[in-house]
Amino acid sequence: MPYEFWYWTGIPGRGEFVRLALEAGGIAYKECARDPAIGDEGLVKHMQSGQRAQPPFAPPYLVADGITIAQTANILLFLGERHDLAPRDVAGRLWVNQLQLTIADMVAEAHDTHHPIDAARYYEEQKPEAAQRADVFRSARMPKFLDYFEHALADGAWLAGTRWTYADLSLYQLVKGLLFAFPKRMKTLAPGYPKVMALYQGVADLPELQNYFASPRHLPFGEGIFRHYPELDGE
Amino acid sequence: MPYEFWYWTGIPGRGEFVRLALEAGGIAYKECARDPAIGDEGLVKHMQSGQRAQPPFAPPYLVADGITIAQTANILLFLGERHDLAPRDVAGRLWVNQLQLTIADMVAEAHDTHHPIDAARYYEEQKPEAAQRADVFRSARMPKFLDYFEHALADGAWLAGTRWTYADLSLYQLVKGLLFAFPKRMKTLAPGYPKVMALYQGVADLPELQNYFASPRHLPFGEGIFRHYPELDGE
């Protein structure tokens, strides 16, 4: 039976980190809320259905073998172990999880550049604060995180060992989001991070992902975590 | 050989979530940076020493059996597996990790109430924005997270099964931080969350932790994640 995957219908969002692992791993799954009879309303209803023993706080979540698994990094930990998308030894498994959590930290900070005060209100209601926070993100946080990932890639083309892991797919998605949201800043920074950019290209070229990238399952960025507001970008 | 634990010297901070697991689990560890010859400067030096194969992005981190393990939830995943501080079955292990990641999300949001723009600048330089963000945190985010944890405790006194796990210790620390930072708001909210508050008291009373709580190893809150600024609190 394919896994049930639950996420909002209109955006790549945090769901995309899971989707890339499912697709690159050749793992059968059903994107439940994209059934027109379900949609985002059906997702909320499903998530809040009271019988669930181990409820999710928020999408994305996966239902696998009767277990509900939420939190992006936790879903990926499960997929990594079950489908060999990460090293099997303790050190390698923890290293990939550690990287995934650091990627998640940067994703959360990228989101907060356009929603520094209230995730539930419009960007237009927090523009001055967003400008300030985006400035800090571009000048201090982007180099700090990218330095770290470049250093983590010192030993090779992939983050752990000689083949890609789910953390490599996630780092690709993070860089893709940064290129979309902060094209000017990334144009300045990218030459300083040759290993990160090579990993980005390496995942973009993975044979395992070409069908997915060409399919309608693959959504463009829009009103999600990564947004392109020219006024928040800068060299 | 005891584990080497590395964290800033002056605050409980994110390190406290790890410390509680080490102490309650009766696990031997050395708090390295508290050696006066090392301190916070020695911590930074140790963390950035270039030979490290799997570098941390930030403290806390643990050195165990020659492996460096960073990211709070990742350290706890390791300790949980190695020292039986979480269920052994897949569903239980993932559930505890999922809860830990949700606790970490709320911890990050609690931090951002006093640092909504720039973690590297003083609170005093971002007070108007902090007031706005704290308002959203108190009115919307605190009830949302607490509702979730109350619901997660529907089946018993502990989050997973019939004994405490590292996620229970972390939920205790989170509630303790909220009580310190937002005493007025928690006075209003606490009666609506009897199971969360009972867990808080249950961990406070754990025989395994009494020596630690009475020791100088146990630091009070101060200039860390949880801060008490009366102007950010409210009923």
Short mmCIF file of C-alpha atoms in Angstrom, two decimals:
data_model
loop_
_atom_site.label_atom_id
_atom_site.label_comp_id
_atom_site.label_asym_id
_atom_site.label_seq_id
_atom_site.Cartn_x
_atom_site.Cartn_y
_atom_site.Cartn_z
CA MET A 1 0.00 0.00 0.00
CA PRO A 2 1.42 3.42 -0.90
CA TYR A 3 2.11 5.85 1.94
CA GLU A 4 -0.49 8.57 2.53
CA PHE A 5 1.15 11.97 2.36
CA TRP A 6 -0.72 15.00 3.70
CA TYR A 7 0.19 18.59 2.92
CA TRP A 8 -1.40 21.84 1.74
CA THR A 9 -2.33 21.70 -1.93
CA GLY A 10 -1.12 24.99 -3.37
CA ILE A 11 2.55 25.34 -2.42
CA PRO A 12 5.75 23.26 -2.36
CA GLY A 13 6.31 24.42 1.25
CA ARG A 14 7.79 22.12 3.86
CA GLY A 15 6.07 19.24 2.07
CA GLU A 16 8.57 19.52 -0.76
CA PHE A 17 11.44 18.28 1.43
CA VAL A 18 9.48 15.07 1.99
CA ARG A 19 8.27 14.86 -1.61
CA LEU A 20 11.83 15.00 -2.95
CA ALA A 21 12.82 12.05 -0.75
CA LEU A 22 9.75 10.05 -1.78
CA GLU A 23 10.30 10.78 -5.47
CA ALA A 24 14.09 10.30 -5.55
CA GLY A 25 13.72 7.14 -3.47
CA GLY A 26 11.14 5.69 -5.86
CA ILE A 27 8.71 5.29 -2.95
CA ALA A 28 4.99 4.90 -3.73
CA TYR A 29 2.83 7.60 -2.12
CA LYS A 30 -0.50 9.30 -2.52
CA GLU A 31 -0.70 13.09 -2.15
CA CYS A 32 -4.04 12.92 -0.34
CA ALA A 33 -5.21 16.53 -0.16
CA ARG A 34 -4.74 17.02 -3.92
CA ASP A 35 -7.79 14.82 -4.48
CA PRO A 36 -10.34 17.54 -5.39
CA ALA A 37 -12.86 15.92 -3.06
CA ILE A 38 -10.47 16.48 -0.14
CA GLY A 39 -8.47 19.70 -0.59
CA ASP A 40 -7.07 21.87 2.19
CA GLU A 41 -10.34 21.71 4.13
CA GLY A 42 -10.27 17.93 4.07
CA LEU A 43 -6.65 18.05 5.21
CA VAL A 44 -7.52 20.12 8.29
CA LYS A 45 -10.41 17.79 9.04
CA HIS A 46 -8.23 14.72 8.68
CA MET A 47 -5.46 16.20 10.84
CA GLN A 48 -7.80 17.15 13.65
CA SER A 49 -9.82 13.94 13.68
CA GLY A 50 -9.84 13.14 17.38
CA GLN A 51 -9.15 9.42 17.26
CA ARG A 52 -5.56 9.92 16.20
CA ALA A 53 -3.26 8.60 18.94
CA GLN A 54 -0.16 10.53 17.85
CA PRO A 55 -1.52 13.76 16.38
CA PRO A 56 0.47 16.10 14.14
CA PHE A 57 0.89 19.74 15.21
CA ALA A 58 0.85 20.82 11.56
CA PRO A 59 1.30 19.42 8.03
CA PRO A 60 3.26 17.80 6.50
CA TYR A 61 2.61 14.35 7.85
CA LEU A 62 2.82 10.83 6.52
CA VAL A 63 0.62 7.86 7.34
CA ALA A 64 2.71 4.70 6.99
CA ASP A 65 1.75 1.25 8.25
CA GLY A 66 -0.92 2.83 10.43
CA ILE A 67 1.55 5.21 12.09
CA THR A 68 1.11 8.97 11.71
CA ILE A 69 4.49 10.69 11.42
CA ALA A 70 4.76 14.49 11.52
CA GLN A 71 7.56 17.10 11.57
CA THR A 72 9.55 17.24 8.33
CA ALA A 73 12.86 16.08 9.82
CA ASN A 74 11.11 13.23 11.63
CA ILE A 75 9.39 12.01 8.45
CA LEU A 76 12.74 12.11 6.69
CA LEU A 77 14.42 10.22 9.52
CA PHE A 78 11.80 7.48 9.07
CA LEU A 79 12.15 7.41 5.27
CA GLY A 80 15.92 7.48 5.53
CA GLU A 81 15.99 4.41 7.77
CA ARG A 82 13.26 2.49 6.00
CA HIS A 83 14.33 3.18 2.42
CA ASP A 84 18.08 3.60 2.69
CA LEU A 85 18.15 7.34 2.02
CA ALA A 86 20.81 7.90 4.70
CA PRO A 87 23.80 5.98 6.09
CA ARG A 88 22.94 3.05 8.36
CA ASP A 89 25.69 3.52 10.95
CA VAL A 90 24.98 5.62 14.04
CA ALA A 91 27.44 8.40 13.23
CA GLY A 92 26.19 8.81 9.66
CA ARG A 93 22.53 8.62 10.59
CA LEU A 94 22.90 11.28 13.32
CA TRP A 95 25.01 13.49 11.07
CA VAL A 96 22.32 13.51 8.37
CA ASN A 97 19.62 14.23 10.96
CA GLN A 98 21.76 17.05 12.39
CA LEU A 99 22.18 18.59 8.95
CA GLN A 100 18.45 18.27 8.29
CA LEU A 101 17.67 20.14 11.52
CA THR A 102 20.12 22.89 10.59
CA ILE A 103 18.50 23.16 7.15
CA ALA A 104 15.12 23.40 8.92
CA ASP A 105 16.46 26.24 11.08
CA MET A 106 17.48 28.20 8.00
CA VAL A 107 14.13 27.47 6.31
CA ALA A 108 12.31 28.88 9.35
CA GLU A 109 14.48 32.00 9.26
CA ALA A 110 13.85 32.42 5.52
CA HIS A 111 10.11 32.29 6.25
CA ASP A 112 10.40 34.87 9.00
CA THR A 113 12.00 37.40 6.63
CA HIS A 114 8.51 38.08 5.23
CA HIS A 115 6.59 37.22 8.43
CA PRO A 116 8.72 38.47 11.33
CA ILE A 117 5.78 39.40 13.57
CA ASP A 118 2.79 37.17 12.81
CA ALA A 119 2.65 34.15 10.50
CA ALA A 120 -1.15 34.42 10.46
CA ARG A 121 -1.29 37.97 9.06
CA TYR A 122 -0.40 39.25 5.60
CA TYR A 123 3.10 40.29 4.62
CA GLU A 124 1.63 43.69 3.77
CA GLU A 125 0.78 44.16 7.45
CA GLN A 126 4.41 43.71 8.59
CA LYS A 127 6.49 45.23 5.79
CA PRO A 128 8.77 47.56 7.78
CA GLU A 129 9.67 44.77 10.21
CA ALA A 130 10.16 42.36 7.29
CA ALA A 131 12.58 44.79 5.66
CA GLN A 132 14.64 44.89 8.85
CA ARG A 133 14.63 41.15 9.38
CA ALA A 134 15.42 40.42 5.70
CA ASP A 135 18.38 42.79 5.94
CA VAL A 136 19.82 40.78 8.84
CA PHE A 137 19.09 37.51 7.05
CA ARG A 138 20.87 38.62 3.88
CA SER A 139 23.89 40.20 5.54
CA ALA A 140 24.53 37.88 8.51
CA ARG A 141 22.48 34.70 8.43
CA MET A 142 22.83 33.66 4.78
CA PRO A 143 26.66 33.73 4.87
CA LYS A 144 26.72 32.02 8.27
CA PHE A 145 24.57 29.09 7.15
CA LEU A 146 26.18 28.83 3.70
CA ASP A 147 29.67 28.86 5.26
CA TYR A 148 28.55 25.96 7.40
CA PHE A 149 27.16 23.88 4.54
CA GLU A 150 30.23 24.59 2.40
CA HIS A 151 32.41 23.38 5.27
CA ALA A 152 30.19 20.30 5.72
CA LEU A 153 30.87 19.44 2.07
CA ALA A 154 34.64 19.64 2.50
CA ASP A 155 35.10 15.90 2.06
CA GLY A 156 33.15 15.32 -1.15
CA ALA A 157 30.27 16.06 -3.45
CA TRP A 158 27.60 14.83 -1.02
CA LEU A 159 27.01 15.60 2.65
CA ALA A 160 27.52 12.02 3.90
CA GLY A 161 29.54 9.49 1.98
CA THR A 162 29.57 8.82 -1.75
CA ARG A 163 25.87 8.98 -2.61
CA TRP A 164 23.08 11.44 -1.96
CA THR A 165 21.02 11.31 1.24
CA TYR A 166 17.73 13.00 2.07
CA ALA A 167 19.73 15.91 3.55
CA ASP A 168 21.34 16.54 0.14
CA LEU A 169 17.87 16.73 -1.43
CA SER A 170 16.82 19.18 1.28
CA LEU A 171 19.91 21.35 0.87
CA TYR A 172 19.09 21.50 -2.85
CA GLN A 173 15.56 22.65 -2.05
CA LEU A 174 16.85 25.25 0.39
CA VAL A 175 19.29 26.70 -2.17
CA LYS A 176 16.54 26.65 -4.81
CA GLY A 177 14.33 28.63 -2.44
CA LEU A 178 17.08 31.14 -1.71
CA LEU A 179 17.75 31.60 -5.44
CA PHE A 180 14.05 32.27 -5.95
CA ALA A 181 13.54 34.59 -2.99
CA PHE A 182 16.88 36.42 -2.98
CA PRO A 183 18.23 36.28 -6.56
CA LYS A 184 20.38 39.40 -6.21
CA ARG A 185 21.91 38.34 -2.93
CA MET A 186 22.55 34.82 -4.22
CA LYS A 187 24.24 36.21 -7.33
CA THR A 188 26.75 37.90 -5.02
CA LEU A 189 27.14 34.95 -2.63
CA ALA A 190 27.05 31.90 -4.92
CA PRO A 191 30.64 32.19 -6.27
CA GLY A 192 31.90 31.88 -2.70
CA TYR A 193 30.14 28.56 -2.23
CA PRO A 194 31.24 26.31 -5.10
CA LYS A 195 30.53 23.04 -3.27
CA VAL A 196 27.04 24.06 -2.19
CA MET A 197 26.23 25.21 -5.73
CA ALA A 198 27.66 22.01 -7.22
CA LEU A 199 25.44 19.96 -4.89
CA TYR A 200 22.47 22.07 -5.98
CA GLN A 201 23.24 21.29 -9.62
CA GLY A 202 23.93 17.64 -8.81
CA VAL A 203 20.47 17.14 -7.33
CA ALA A 204 18.83 19.13 -10.15
CA ASP A 205 20.42 16.66 -12.57
CA LEU A 206 19.62 13.45 -10.66
CA PRO A 207 18.08 10.95 -13.09
CA GLU A 208 15.77 9.82 -10.26
CA LEU A 209 14.09 13.24 -10.17
CA GLN A 210 13.66 14.15 -13.84
CA ASN A 211 10.19 12.62 -14.21
CA TYR A 212 9.03 14.39 -11.08
CA PHE A 213 10.41 17.78 -12.14
CA ALA A 214 8.58 17.45 -15.46
CA SER A 215 5.29 16.37 -13.86
CA PRO A 216 2.36 18.48 -12.63
CA ARG A 217 3.04 17.09 -9.13
CA HIS A 218 5.97 19.50 -8.96
CA LEU A 219 4.65 22.93 -7.95
CA PRO A 220 6.39 26.28 -8.47
CA PHE A 221 7.19 28.58 -5.55
CA GLY A 222 4.50 31.11 -4.71
CA GLU A 223 2.92 32.20 -1.45
CA GLY A 224 4.79 29.75 0.76
CA ILE A 225 8.02 29.79 2.75
CA PHE A 226 10.15 31.18 -0.07
CA ARG A 227 8.70 34.33 -1.63
CA HIS A 228 10.21 36.80 -3.99
CA TYR A 229 9.58 40.34 -2.78
CA PRO A 230 12.13 42.50 -4.64
CA GLU A 231 12.17 44.99 -1.77
CA LEU A 232 13.48 42.26 0.58
CA ASP A 233 16.33 41.34 -1.76
CA GLY A 234 19.58 43.20 -2.37
CA GLU A 235 23.18 42.58 -3.36
CA MET B 1 34.58 7.60 29.79
CA PRO B 2 31.99 10.30 30.51
CA TYR B 3 30.46 12.12 27.56
CA GLU B 4 31.84 15.57 26.81
CA PHE B 5 29.04 18.10 26.81
CA TRP B 6 29.66 21.54 25.30
CA TYR B 7 27.46 24.57 25.88
CA TRP B 8 27.69 28.23 26.89
CA THR B 9 28.57 28.65 30.54
CA GLY B 10 26.19 31.31 31.83
CA ILE B 11 22.67 30.20 30.89
CA PRO B 12 20.48 27.07 30.98
CA GLY B 13 19.57 27.73 27.32
CA ARG B 14 19.09 24.91 24.84
CA GLY B 15 21.75 23.00 26.75
CA GLU B 16 19.30 22.47 29.61
CA PHE B 17 17.13 20.12 27.51
CA VAL B 18 20.16 17.86 27.10
CA ARG B 19 21.33 18.31 30.69
CA LEU B 20 17.96 17.17 32.06
CA ALA B 21 18.18 13.95 30.03
CA LEU B 22 21.75 13.32 31.14
CA GLU B 23 20.93 13.98 34.79
CA ALA B 24 17.61 12.11 34.93
CA GLY B 25 19.16 9.23 33.01
CA GLY B 26 22.07 8.99 35.44
CA ILE B 27 24.51 9.38 32.54
CA ALA B 28 28.08 10.46 33.29
CA TYR B 29 29.08 13.68 31.52
CA LYS B 30 31.53 16.52 31.80
CA GLU B 31 30.30 20.09 31.23
CA CYS B 32 33.46 21.09 29.40
CA ALA B 33 33.20 24.86 29.02
CA ARG B 34 32.56 25.34 32.76
CA ASP B 35 36.20 24.48 33.38
CA PRO B 36 37.51 28.01 34.14
CA ALA B 37 40.48 27.34 31.87
CA ILE B 38 38.08 26.80 28.93
CA GLY B 39 35.02 29.04 29.24
CA ASP B 40 32.93 30.38 26.36
CA GLU B 41 36.05 31.36 24.40
CA GLY B 42 37.40 27.83 24.65
CA LEU B 43 34.00 26.51 23.54
CA VAL B 44 34.07 28.60 20.37
CA LYS B 45 37.64 27.50 19.70
CA HIS B 46 36.75 23.84 20.25
CA MET B 47 33.66 24.05 18.06
CA GLN B 48 35.51 25.68 15.19
CA SER B 49 38.59 23.47 15.29
CA GLY B 50 38.95 22.57 11.66
CA GLN B 51 39.73 18.87 11.93
CA ARG B 52 36.19 18.02 13.01
CA ALA B 53 34.57 15.78 10.40
CA GLN B 54 30.97 16.44 11.41
CA PRO B 55 31.00 20.01 12.71
CA PRO B 56 28.24 21.56 14.83
CA PHE B 57 26.50 24.70 13.57
CA ALA B 58 26.09 25.91 17.17
CA PRO B 59 26.16 24.64 20.75
CA PRO B 60 24.93 22.47 22.40
CA TYR B 61 26.86 19.47 21.24
CA LEU B 62 27.97 16.20 22.74
CA VAL B 63 31.13 14.25 22.06
CA ALA B 64 30.39 10.56 22.59
CA ASP B 65 32.58 7.65 21.51
CA GLY B 66 34.49 10.00 19.23
CA ILE B 67 31.33 11.19 17.46
CA THR B 68 30.33 14.84 17.63
CA ILE B 69 26.53 15.18 17.87
CA ALA B 70 24.85 18.58 17.57
CA GLN B 71 21.30 19.93 17.42
CA THR B 72 19.36 19.50 20.65
CA ALA B 73 16.73 17.10 19.27
CA ASN B 74 19.45 15.03 17.60
CA ILE B 75 21.48 14.72 20.81
CA LEU B 76 18.31 13.65 22.61
CA LEU B 77 17.50 11.11 19.89
CA PHE B 78 20.94 9.60 20.47
CA LEU B 79 20.61 9.60 24.27
CA GLY B 80 17.08 8.21 24.03
CA GLU B 81 18.20 5.24 21.97
CA ARG B 82 21.44 4.59 23.80
CA HIS B 83 20.15 5.02 27.36
CA ASP B 84 16.50 3.97 27.12
CA LEU B 85 15.05 7.45 27.58
CA ALA B 86 12.40 6.83 24.89
CA PRO B 87 10.37 3.86 23.64
CA ARG B 88 12.29 1.35 21.53
CA ASP B 89 9.60 0.60 18.95
CA VAL B 90 9.50 2.64 15.73
CA ALA B 91 6.16 4.32 16.41
CA GLY B 92 7.11 5.38 19.94
CA ARG B 93 10.59 6.52 18.99
CA LEU B 94 9.27 8.69 16.13
CA TRP B 95 6.47 10.07 18.30
CA VAL B 96 8.93 11.24 20.95
CA ASN B 97 11.18 12.80 18.30
CA GLN B 98 8.16 14.50 16.74
CA LEU B 99 7.15 15.96 20.10
CA GLN B 100 10.72 17.10 20.74
CA LEU B 101 10.77 18.95 17.40
CA THR B 102 7.46 20.63 18.21
CA ILE B 103 8.82 21.67 21.62
CA ALA B 104 11.87 23.06 19.80
CA ASP B 105 9.59 25.08 17.50
CA MET B 106 7.87 26.66 20.49
CA VAL B 107 11.23 27.34 22.17
CA ALA B 108 12.42 29.17 19.04
CA GLU B 109 9.23 31.24 18.99
CA ALA B 110 9.63 32.07 22.69
CA HIS B 111 13.14 33.31 21.94
CA ASP B 112 11.92 35.44 19.06
CA THR B 113 9.46 37.31 21.31
CA HIS B 114 12.43 39.32 22.63
CA HIS B 115 14.55 39.07 19.48
CA PRO B 116 12.14 39.28 16.51
CA ILE B 117 14.55 41.13 14.20
CA ASP B 118 18.14 40.23 15.05
CA ALA B 119 19.40 37.61 17.51
CA ALA B 120 22.80 39.30 17.49
CA ARG B 121 21.59 42.70 18.69
CA TYR B 122 20.24 43.73 22.12
CA TYR B 123 16.59 43.44 23.07
CA GLU B 124 16.67 47.17 23.73
CA GLU B 125 17.32 47.73 20.02
CA GLN B 126 14.16 45.90 18.95
CA LYS B 127 11.63 46.66 21.67
CA PRO B 128 8.64 47.86 19.59
CA GLU B 129 8.89 44.80 17.33
CA ALA B 130 9.32 42.55 20.37
CA ALA B 131 6.14 43.97 21.90
CA GLN B 132 4.23 43.11 18.72
CA ARG B 133 5.65 39.64 18.42
CA ALA B 134 5.15 38.86 22.12
CA ASP B 135 1.52 39.92 21.77
CA VAL B 136 0.98 37.37 19.00
CA PHE B 137 2.87 34.72 20.96
CA ARG B 138 0.75 35.24 24.09
CA SER B 139 -2.61 35.46 22.37
CA ALA B 140 -2.30 32.93 19.54
CA ARG B 141 0.80 30.77 19.77
CA MET B 142 0.81 29.87 23.47
CA PRO B 143 -2.75 28.48 23.42
CA LYS B 144 -2.12 26.70 20.12
CA PHE B 145 0.97 24.86 21.36
CA LEU B 146 -0.47 24.20 24.84
CA ASP B 147 -3.69 22.83 23.31
CA TYR B 148 -1.55 20.46 21.33
CA PHE B 149 0.50 19.22 24.28
CA GLU B 150 -2.64 18.82 26.41
CA HIS B 151 -4.17 16.73 23.63
CA ALA B 152 -0.95 14.70 23.31
CA LEU B 153 -1.30 13.84 27.01
CA ALA B 154 -4.88 12.58 26.61
CA ASP B 155 -3.87 8.97 27.27
CA GLY B 156 -1.90 9.34 30.46
CA ALA B 157 0.48 11.23 32.69
CA TRP B 158 3.45 10.96 30.31
CA LEU B 159 3.73 11.72 26.60
CA ALA B 160 4.60 8.16 25.54
CA GLY B 161 3.68 5.15 27.62
CA THR B 162 3.87 4.71 31.37
CA ARG B 163 7.23 6.30 32.18
CA TRP B 164 8.90 9.60 31.39
CA THR B 165 10.88 10.08 28.19
CA TYR B 166 13.29 12.84 27.22
CA ALA B 167 10.37 14.70 25.61
CA ASP B 168 8.60 14.85 28.99
CA LEU B 169 11.72 16.41 30.51
CA SER B 170 11.81 18.93 27.65
CA LEU B 171 8.13 19.80 28.00
CA TYR B 172 8.79 20.45 31.69
CA GLN B 173 11.64 22.79 30.80
CA LEU B 174 9.49 24.58 28.23
CA VAL B 175 6.66 25.14 30.73
CA LYS B 176 9.20 26.27 33.34
CA GLY B 177 10.52 28.80 30.85
CA LEU B 178 7.03 30.06 30.03
CA LEU B 179 6.20 30.42 33.73
CA PHE B 180 9.39 32.46 34.16
CA ALA B 181 9.00 34.64 31.08
CA PHE B 182 5.22 35.08 31.02
CA PRO B 183 3.98 34.64 34.61
CA LYS B 184 0.82 36.70 34.13
CA ARG B 185 -0.16 34.97 30.93
CA MET B 186 0.55 31.53 32.39
CA LYS B 187 -1.56 32.34 35.45
CA THR B 188 -4.49 32.83 33.08
CA LEU B 189 -3.73 29.85 30.85
CA ALA B 190 -2.54 27.17 33.30
CA PRO B 191 -5.97 26.15 34.67
CA GLY B 192 -7.00 25.19 31.13
CA TYR B 193 -4.09 22.77 30.82
CA PRO B 194 -4.30 20.42 33.82
CA LYS B 195 -2.39 17.58 32.16
CA VAL B 196 0.48 19.78 30.99
CA MET B 197 0.75 21.35 34.44
CA ALA B 198 0.63 17.91 36.12
CA LEU B 199 3.47 16.75 33.88
CA TYR B 200 5.41 19.88 34.82
CA GLN B 201 4.96 19.06 38.50
CA GLY B 202 5.71 15.38 37.89
CA VAL B 203 9.11 16.14 36.41
CA ALA B 204 9.84 18.75 39.10
CA ASP B 205 9.28 16.00 41.67
CA LEU B 206 11.26 13.22 39.93
CA PRO B 207 13.61 11.62 42.47
CA GLU B 208 16.18 11.28 39.67
CA LEU B 209 16.46 15.08 39.39
CA GLN B 210 16.49 16.31 43.01
CA ASN B 211 20.26 16.20 43.40
CA TYR B 212 20.69 18.09 40.17
CA PHE B 213 18.15 20.77 41.06
CA ALA B 214 19.93 21.33 44.38
CA SER B 215 23.39 21.48 42.81
CA PRO B 216 25.33 24.47 41.44
CA ARG B 217 25.25 22.74 38.03
CA HIS B 218 21.64 23.86 37.75
CA LEU B 219 21.58 27.48 36.57
CA PRO B 220 18.71 29.96 36.92
CA PHE B 221 17.13 31.61 33.88
CA GLY B 222 18.67 34.91 32.86
CA GLU B 223 19.78 36.34 29.55
CA GLY B 224 18.97 33.27 27.49
CA ILE B 225 15.98 31.97 25.54
CA PHE B 226 13.45 32.61 28.31
CA ARG B 227 13.59 36.14 29.68
CA HIS B 228 11.25 37.99 31.93
CA TYR B 229 10.50 41.43 30.53
CA PRO B 230 7.32 42.57 32.30
CA GLU B 231 6.35 44.72 29.30
CA LEU B 232 6.21 41.58 27.11
CA ASP B 233 3.88 39.78 29.52
CA GLY B 234 0.16 40.30 30.07
CA GLU B 235 -2.94 38.41 31.12
#
